[in-house]
Amino acid sequence: MIPETQNLESFLRSAVSLVDEKLDQIVPAETVEPADLHRAIRHSLFAGGKRFRPAFVFAVGNTFGVETKKLLSLAAAIEMIHTYSLIHDDLPSMDDDDLRRGHETCHVKFGEATAILAGDALETIAFQVLAEDEDLTAEIRVRLISEVARGAGTPTGMVAGQHVDLESEGKDISVEELEKIHRGKTGAMIRVSARAAAIIAEVSEKDLEAITKFASNLGLLFQITDDLLDVTQTTEVLGKTAGKDVLSEKATYPSFYGLDGTRKLAEKVHRETIAGLEEIEKPTEILRSIADYILDRRN
Ligand code: GRG
C-alpha cells in the first residue's frame, strides 16, 4: 500500500514508479518480435506521460483498503488503453499531430501502419493482463474486463466520445453536447479507473455510486483544465502542440465561456467534486488532494 502519510507529490511519484515497473514487465526493454512494433509500443508507453489514471487507481483502491499489489494490473491496463488512444488520436485521419509527451508521435517515428498496430496491441494486451492476473479472483477479473471495455468502448465510452468529437469539428454545438463528448472521450477512462479499483475493493453499491460520482466530476474538471491549458500553456510545457483546439475548430469551454468564465467554471466543478467526498465514509484526503491537483495543474 502507498503510505497514507505521504503528500500528494510523493504519492504521485510512487504511483509513477509502481506502474512503470509493471509496464516494464509487460512490455520489456529486451527486443520482442516483431521488433519494430515492440519499439513503437515502448516509444509511446515510456515517453513520459503523467500516469494520472494509474495514480487515481491506486488512490481509490488504497482509500477502500486494497493493497497496491492487487491494483497493479488494472493501473497498467488503464495506462495502456490511454496510451493506445493517444497514438490513434494523433494519426493523420484523427487529430493529425506530430508531438506527444514531448516526443515525435508514434506514426511520425514509425509510420502510420505500425502506429495503428502499436495502438491495437496496447489495447489487446491490456485485457490480457487483466484476464491473467492471479492476484485477483476469476469473478473480479471478469467484472474488470467488462467495466474497462465499457469505459473504453461505445456507446458511452471513450471511442464513442472520440467519434462524436471528430464529427463535431467545425460545427456549432451546444455546451450540453460538449459535456456529453467529454464525459465519453476523457471522462470514461477516468471514471473507469475509479470504478474498477472500487470493484477490486468489493465496495458496497452505495460506495460504488459515490466514487463514480466523484470520478465523473473529476473527469469533467480534468477536461475543463485541459481546455484552459491548451490556450494558456506553451507547447514545451504541455509536451503536445498548444493551441490545437482553435486550429482544429473544436468547441471548448473557453470558446463558450472565455478564459475567466472557464476558470470560474473549473472552480465550481472542483467544489462539486470535493463535496461528493462527504458521501464516502473513509479517509479521503488523498482523493481531495487529487482534485486540488487537477484544478491547479500546469500540464
Ligand atoms: C482515438 C479512441 C481514441 C480516443 C482518443 C485520449 C483521447 C481520446 C484524445 C486525446 C485528445 C485530448 C487532448 C483529450 C483531452 C484530455 C486528455 C485525454 C488528455 C491527455 O491525457 P493526459 O493529460 O496525458 O493524462 P499524458 O500524456 O500525461 O498521459
XYZ file of C-alpha atoms and ligand atoms in Angstrom:
328
model
C 0.000 0.000 0.000
C 1.249 3.500 -0.778
C 1.653 5.067 2.721
C -1.252 7.397 3.584
C 1.015 9.874 5.307
C 2.712 10.819 2.041
C 1.933 14.183 0.497
C 0.478 14.200 -2.990
C 3.783 14.845 -4.715
C 5.437 11.769 -3.254
C 2.222 9.751 -3.723
C 2.290 10.602 -7.445
C 5.997 9.762 -7.661
C 5.402 6.352 -6.048
C 2.483 5.741 -8.404
C 4.612 6.526 -11.465
C 7.394 4.216 -10.352
C 4.991 1.360 -9.462
C 3.115 1.472 -12.752
C 6.293 1.952 -14.780
C 7.816 -1.134 -13.183
C 4.694 -3.146 -14.021
C 4.567 -1.806 -17.589
C 8.232 -2.655 -17.995
C 7.496 -6.274 -17.047
C 4.600 -6.415 -19.514
C 6.443 -4.712 -22.402
C 10.101 -5.395 -21.544
C 13.104 -3.461 -22.790
C 14.612 -6.565 -24.439
C 13.651 -6.901 -28.064
C 10.481 -8.872 -28.671
C 9.468 -9.753 -32.212
C 8.215 -8.016 -34.274
C 10.999 -5.678 -33.135
C 9.773 -2.544 -34.909
C 6.278 -2.873 -33.453
C 7.738 -3.527 -29.997
C 9.894 -0.401 -30.247
C 6.886 1.642 -31.359
C 4.852 0.445 -28.360
C 7.650 1.275 -25.915
C 8.296 4.631 -27.597
C 4.764 5.817 -26.768
C 4.325 3.973 -23.474
C 7.529 5.299 -21.896
C 7.525 8.778 -23.421
C 6.859 10.449 -20.054
C 3.074 10.529 -19.508
C 1.875 11.898 -16.177
C 0.354 8.491 -15.218
C -2.601 10.307 -13.717
C -5.062 7.461 -14.293
C -2.854 4.796 -12.629
C -2.311 7.171 -9.687
C -6.071 7.563 -9.422
C -6.477 3.755 -9.463
C -4.046 3.499 -6.515
C -5.686 6.398 -4.671
C -9.197 4.940 -4.926
C -8.047 1.373 -4.203
C -5.998 2.460 -1.187
C -8.900 4.586 0.096
C -11.030 1.441 0.200
C -8.235 -0.619 1.788
C -6.887 -2.613 -1.184
C -3.183 -3.458 -1.168
C -1.311 -1.977 -4.135
C -0.252 -5.433 -5.448
C -3.890 -6.102 -6.403
C -4.133 -2.802 -8.282
C -1.040 -3.087 -10.485
C -2.597 -4.900 -13.446
C -5.536 -2.536 -13.509
C -3.294 0.542 -13.301
C -1.116 -0.788 -16.147
C -4.110 -1.854 -18.271
C -5.726 1.577 -17.984
C -2.455 3.315 -18.900
C -2.001 1.011 -21.919
C -5.514 1.806 -23.152
C -4.942 5.514 -22.553
C -1.653 5.361 -24.495
C -3.298 3.496 -27.382
C -5.952 6.232 -27.518
C -3.274 8.930 -27.699
C -1.411 7.106 -30.510
C -4.616 6.769 -32.525
C -5.781 10.302 -31.698
C -2.539 11.693 -33.162
C -2.973 9.901 -36.516
C -3.419 11.970 -39.695
C -7.029 10.780 -40.021
C -7.835 11.977 -36.498
C -6.121 14.922 -34.808
C -3.032 14.786 -37.059
C -0.316 15.760 -34.617
C 3.439 15.263 -34.622
C 4.247 15.886 -30.955
C 3.103 13.893 -27.924
C 4.562 13.652 -24.434
C 7.424 15.816 -25.666
C 8.448 13.371 -28.408
C 7.634 12.651 -32.036
C 4.254 10.947 -32.301
C 4.248 7.214 -32.957
C 3.214 7.472 -36.629
C 5.820 10.171 -37.373
C 8.600 7.985 -35.993
C 7.431 4.514 -37.053
C 4.947 5.061 -39.900
C 1.189 5.063 -39.827
C 0.556 1.335 -40.162
C 2.936 0.480 -37.311
C 1.379 3.197 -35.127
C -2.113 1.816 -35.709
C -0.874 -1.664 -34.804
C 1.004 -0.364 -31.735
C -2.298 1.098 -30.506
C -4.154 -2.118 -31.304
C -1.522 -4.174 -29.467
C -1.642 -1.970 -26.378
C -5.408 -2.249 -26.210
C -5.326 -6.006 -26.586
C -2.509 -6.588 -24.096
C -4.425 -4.515 -21.526
C -7.274 -7.045 -21.488
C -4.839 -9.975 -21.470
C -3.141 -8.554 -18.371
C -6.484 -8.221 -16.563
C -7.596 -11.714 -17.579
C -4.343 -13.315 -16.378
C -3.864 -11.541 -13.008
C -3.566 -14.344 -10.460
C -3.809 -11.920 -7.524
C -7.492 -11.424 -8.398
C -10.360 -13.922 -8.327
C -11.847 -15.059 -11.632
C -15.079 -13.239 -10.782
C -13.310 -9.924 -10.185
C -11.247 -10.320 -13.372
C -14.418 -10.758 -15.450
C -16.036 -7.726 -13.796
C -12.926 -5.650 -14.505
C -12.772 -6.720 -18.148
C -16.416 -5.783 -18.593
C -16.031 -2.462 -16.778
C -12.877 -1.431 -18.679
C -14.382 -2.477 -22.039
C -17.472 -0.364 -21.369
C -15.319 2.631 -20.418
C -13.027 2.311 -23.432
C -15.679 1.457 -25.995
C -19.120 2.502 -27.148
C -21.928 3.720 -26.777
C -20.950 5.779 -23.725
C -17.189 5.195 -23.553
C -14.022 6.766 -24.919
C -14.336 5.569 -28.538
C -17.898 6.896 -28.763
C -16.808 10.268 -27.326
C -13.920 10.467 -29.782
C -16.239 9.747 -32.716
C -18.750 12.424 -31.738
C -15.878 14.862 -31.112
C -14.438 14.330 -34.601
C -17.889 14.640 -36.179
C -18.454 17.935 -34.337
C -15.314 19.711 -35.555
C -16.172 22.983 -37.311
C -19.848 22.702 -36.254
C -21.881 24.735 -33.791
C -22.652 22.523 -30.830
C -24.300 23.309 -27.502
C -22.453 23.263 -24.203
C -24.568 20.210 -23.240
C -23.295 18.379 -26.331
C -19.728 19.418 -25.459
C -20.126 17.962 -21.966
C -21.530 14.734 -23.435
C -18.487 14.400 -25.737
C -16.098 14.867 -22.825
C -17.936 12.536 -20.451
C -17.094 9.884 -23.056
C -13.786 10.903 -24.603
C -11.932 11.988 -21.456
C -14.296 11.155 -18.609
C -14.993 7.489 -19.257
C -11.429 6.240 -18.642
C -11.142 8.394 -15.512
C -14.491 7.068 -14.284
C -13.473 3.501 -15.019
C -10.149 3.944 -13.160
C -12.138 4.660 -10.006
C -14.965 2.175 -10.519
C -12.647 -0.713 -11.361
C -10.428 -0.007 -8.324
C -13.582 0.071 -6.170
C -14.681 -3.239 -7.697
C -11.364 -4.810 -6.642
C -12.112 -3.471 -3.131
C -15.552 -5.131 -3.326
C -17.213 -1.961 -2.040
C -20.960 -1.609 -1.378
C -23.302 -0.310 -4.117
C -23.570 2.949 -2.174
C -19.787 3.474 -2.168
C -19.559 2.486 -5.838
C -22.165 5.114 -6.662
C -20.369 7.757 -4.568
C -16.943 7.117 -6.117
C -18.492 7.056 -9.612
C -19.990 10.499 -8.986
C -16.664 11.809 -7.643
C -14.762 10.419 -10.651
C -17.328 11.763 -13.137
C -16.924 15.259 -11.759
C -13.141 14.857 -11.633
C -13.138 13.799 -15.315
C -15.086 16.902 -16.237
C -12.679 19.050 -14.216
C -9.747 17.349 -15.994
C -11.211 18.302 -19.380
C -12.008 21.890 -18.407
C -8.429 22.395 -17.189
C -7.153 20.633 -20.335
C -9.026 23.200 -22.471
C -7.578 26.022 -20.370
C -4.037 24.671 -20.642
C -4.392 24.346 -24.408
C -4.746 28.135 -24.662
C -2.612 29.270 -21.714
C 0.439 26.985 -21.825
C 3.328 26.541 -24.212
C 3.968 23.505 -26.385
C 7.158 22.939 -24.387
C 5.360 22.698 -21.038
C 2.498 20.598 -22.416
C 4.693 18.216 -24.438
C 1.998 18.403 -27.140
C 1.010 21.120 -29.614
C -0.524 24.052 -27.732
C -3.407 25.989 -29.302
C -4.563 22.909 -31.200
C -8.248 23.239 -30.292
C -8.617 26.602 -32.049
C -6.706 25.307 -35.103
C -8.996 22.256 -35.317
C -12.092 24.448 -34.871
C -13.085 22.494 -31.803
C -15.725 23.717 -29.396
C -14.070 24.108 -25.991
C -15.013 25.557 -22.605
C -13.012 28.767 -23.295
C -14.841 29.134 -26.624
C -18.145 29.124 -24.707
C -17.216 30.977 -21.525
C -13.933 32.839 -22.228
C -10.857 32.369 -20.031
C -12.213 33.932 -16.843
C -15.573 32.229 -17.186
C -13.832 28.880 -17.727
C -11.650 29.377 -14.638
C -14.791 30.101 -12.606
C -16.448 27.022 -14.064
C -13.402 24.917 -13.096
C -13.648 26.214 -9.515
C -17.353 25.397 -9.397
C -16.837 21.860 -10.711
C -13.945 21.441 -8.238
C -16.288 22.415 -5.348
C -18.894 19.914 -6.559
C -16.216 17.244 -6.929
C -14.943 17.542 -3.365
C -18.460 17.888 -1.932
C -19.054 14.350 -3.214
C -16.367 13.028 -0.857
C -18.702 13.593 2.103
C -20.658 10.548 0.931
C -17.634 8.266 1.411
C -17.073 7.097 4.990
C -13.314 6.576 4.613
C -10.303 8.878 4.960
C -10.443 10.723 1.637
C -7.548 13.216 1.969
C -5.669 11.736 -0.967
C -8.744 11.997 -3.220
C -9.218 15.595 -2.124
C -5.548 16.334 -2.947
C -6.000 14.801 -6.393
C -8.978 17.086 -7.101
C -6.901 20.099 -5.959
C -4.017 18.980 -8.172
C -6.287 18.717 -11.240
C -7.662 22.216 -10.619
C -4.162 23.704 -10.341
C -2.197 21.545 -12.785
C 0.281 23.115 -15.206
C 0.425 20.310 -17.772
C -8.533 7.544 -30.522
C -10.212 6.030 -29.413
C -9.456 7.269 -29.418
C -9.634 8.116 -28.384
C -8.876 9.350 -28.185
C -7.497 10.496 -25.278
C -8.260 10.933 -26.455
C -9.355 10.069 -26.963
C -7.913 12.035 -27.123
C -6.768 12.895 -26.728
C -7.113 14.304 -27.028
C -7.186 15.099 -25.804
C -6.175 16.164 -25.686
C -8.108 14.875 -24.890
C -8.216 15.725 -23.680
C -7.865 15.105 -22.393
C -6.817 14.088 -22.459
C -7.283 12.702 -22.539
C -5.534 14.455 -22.412
C -4.392 13.532 -22.406
O -4.269 12.930 -21.163
P -3.087 13.299 -20.153
O -3.049 14.789 -19.966
O -1.831 12.858 -20.992
O -3.260 12.475 -18.924
P -0.476 12.108 -20.532
O 0.428 12.211 -21.729
O 0.092 12.814 -19.328
O -0.853 10.686 -20.223
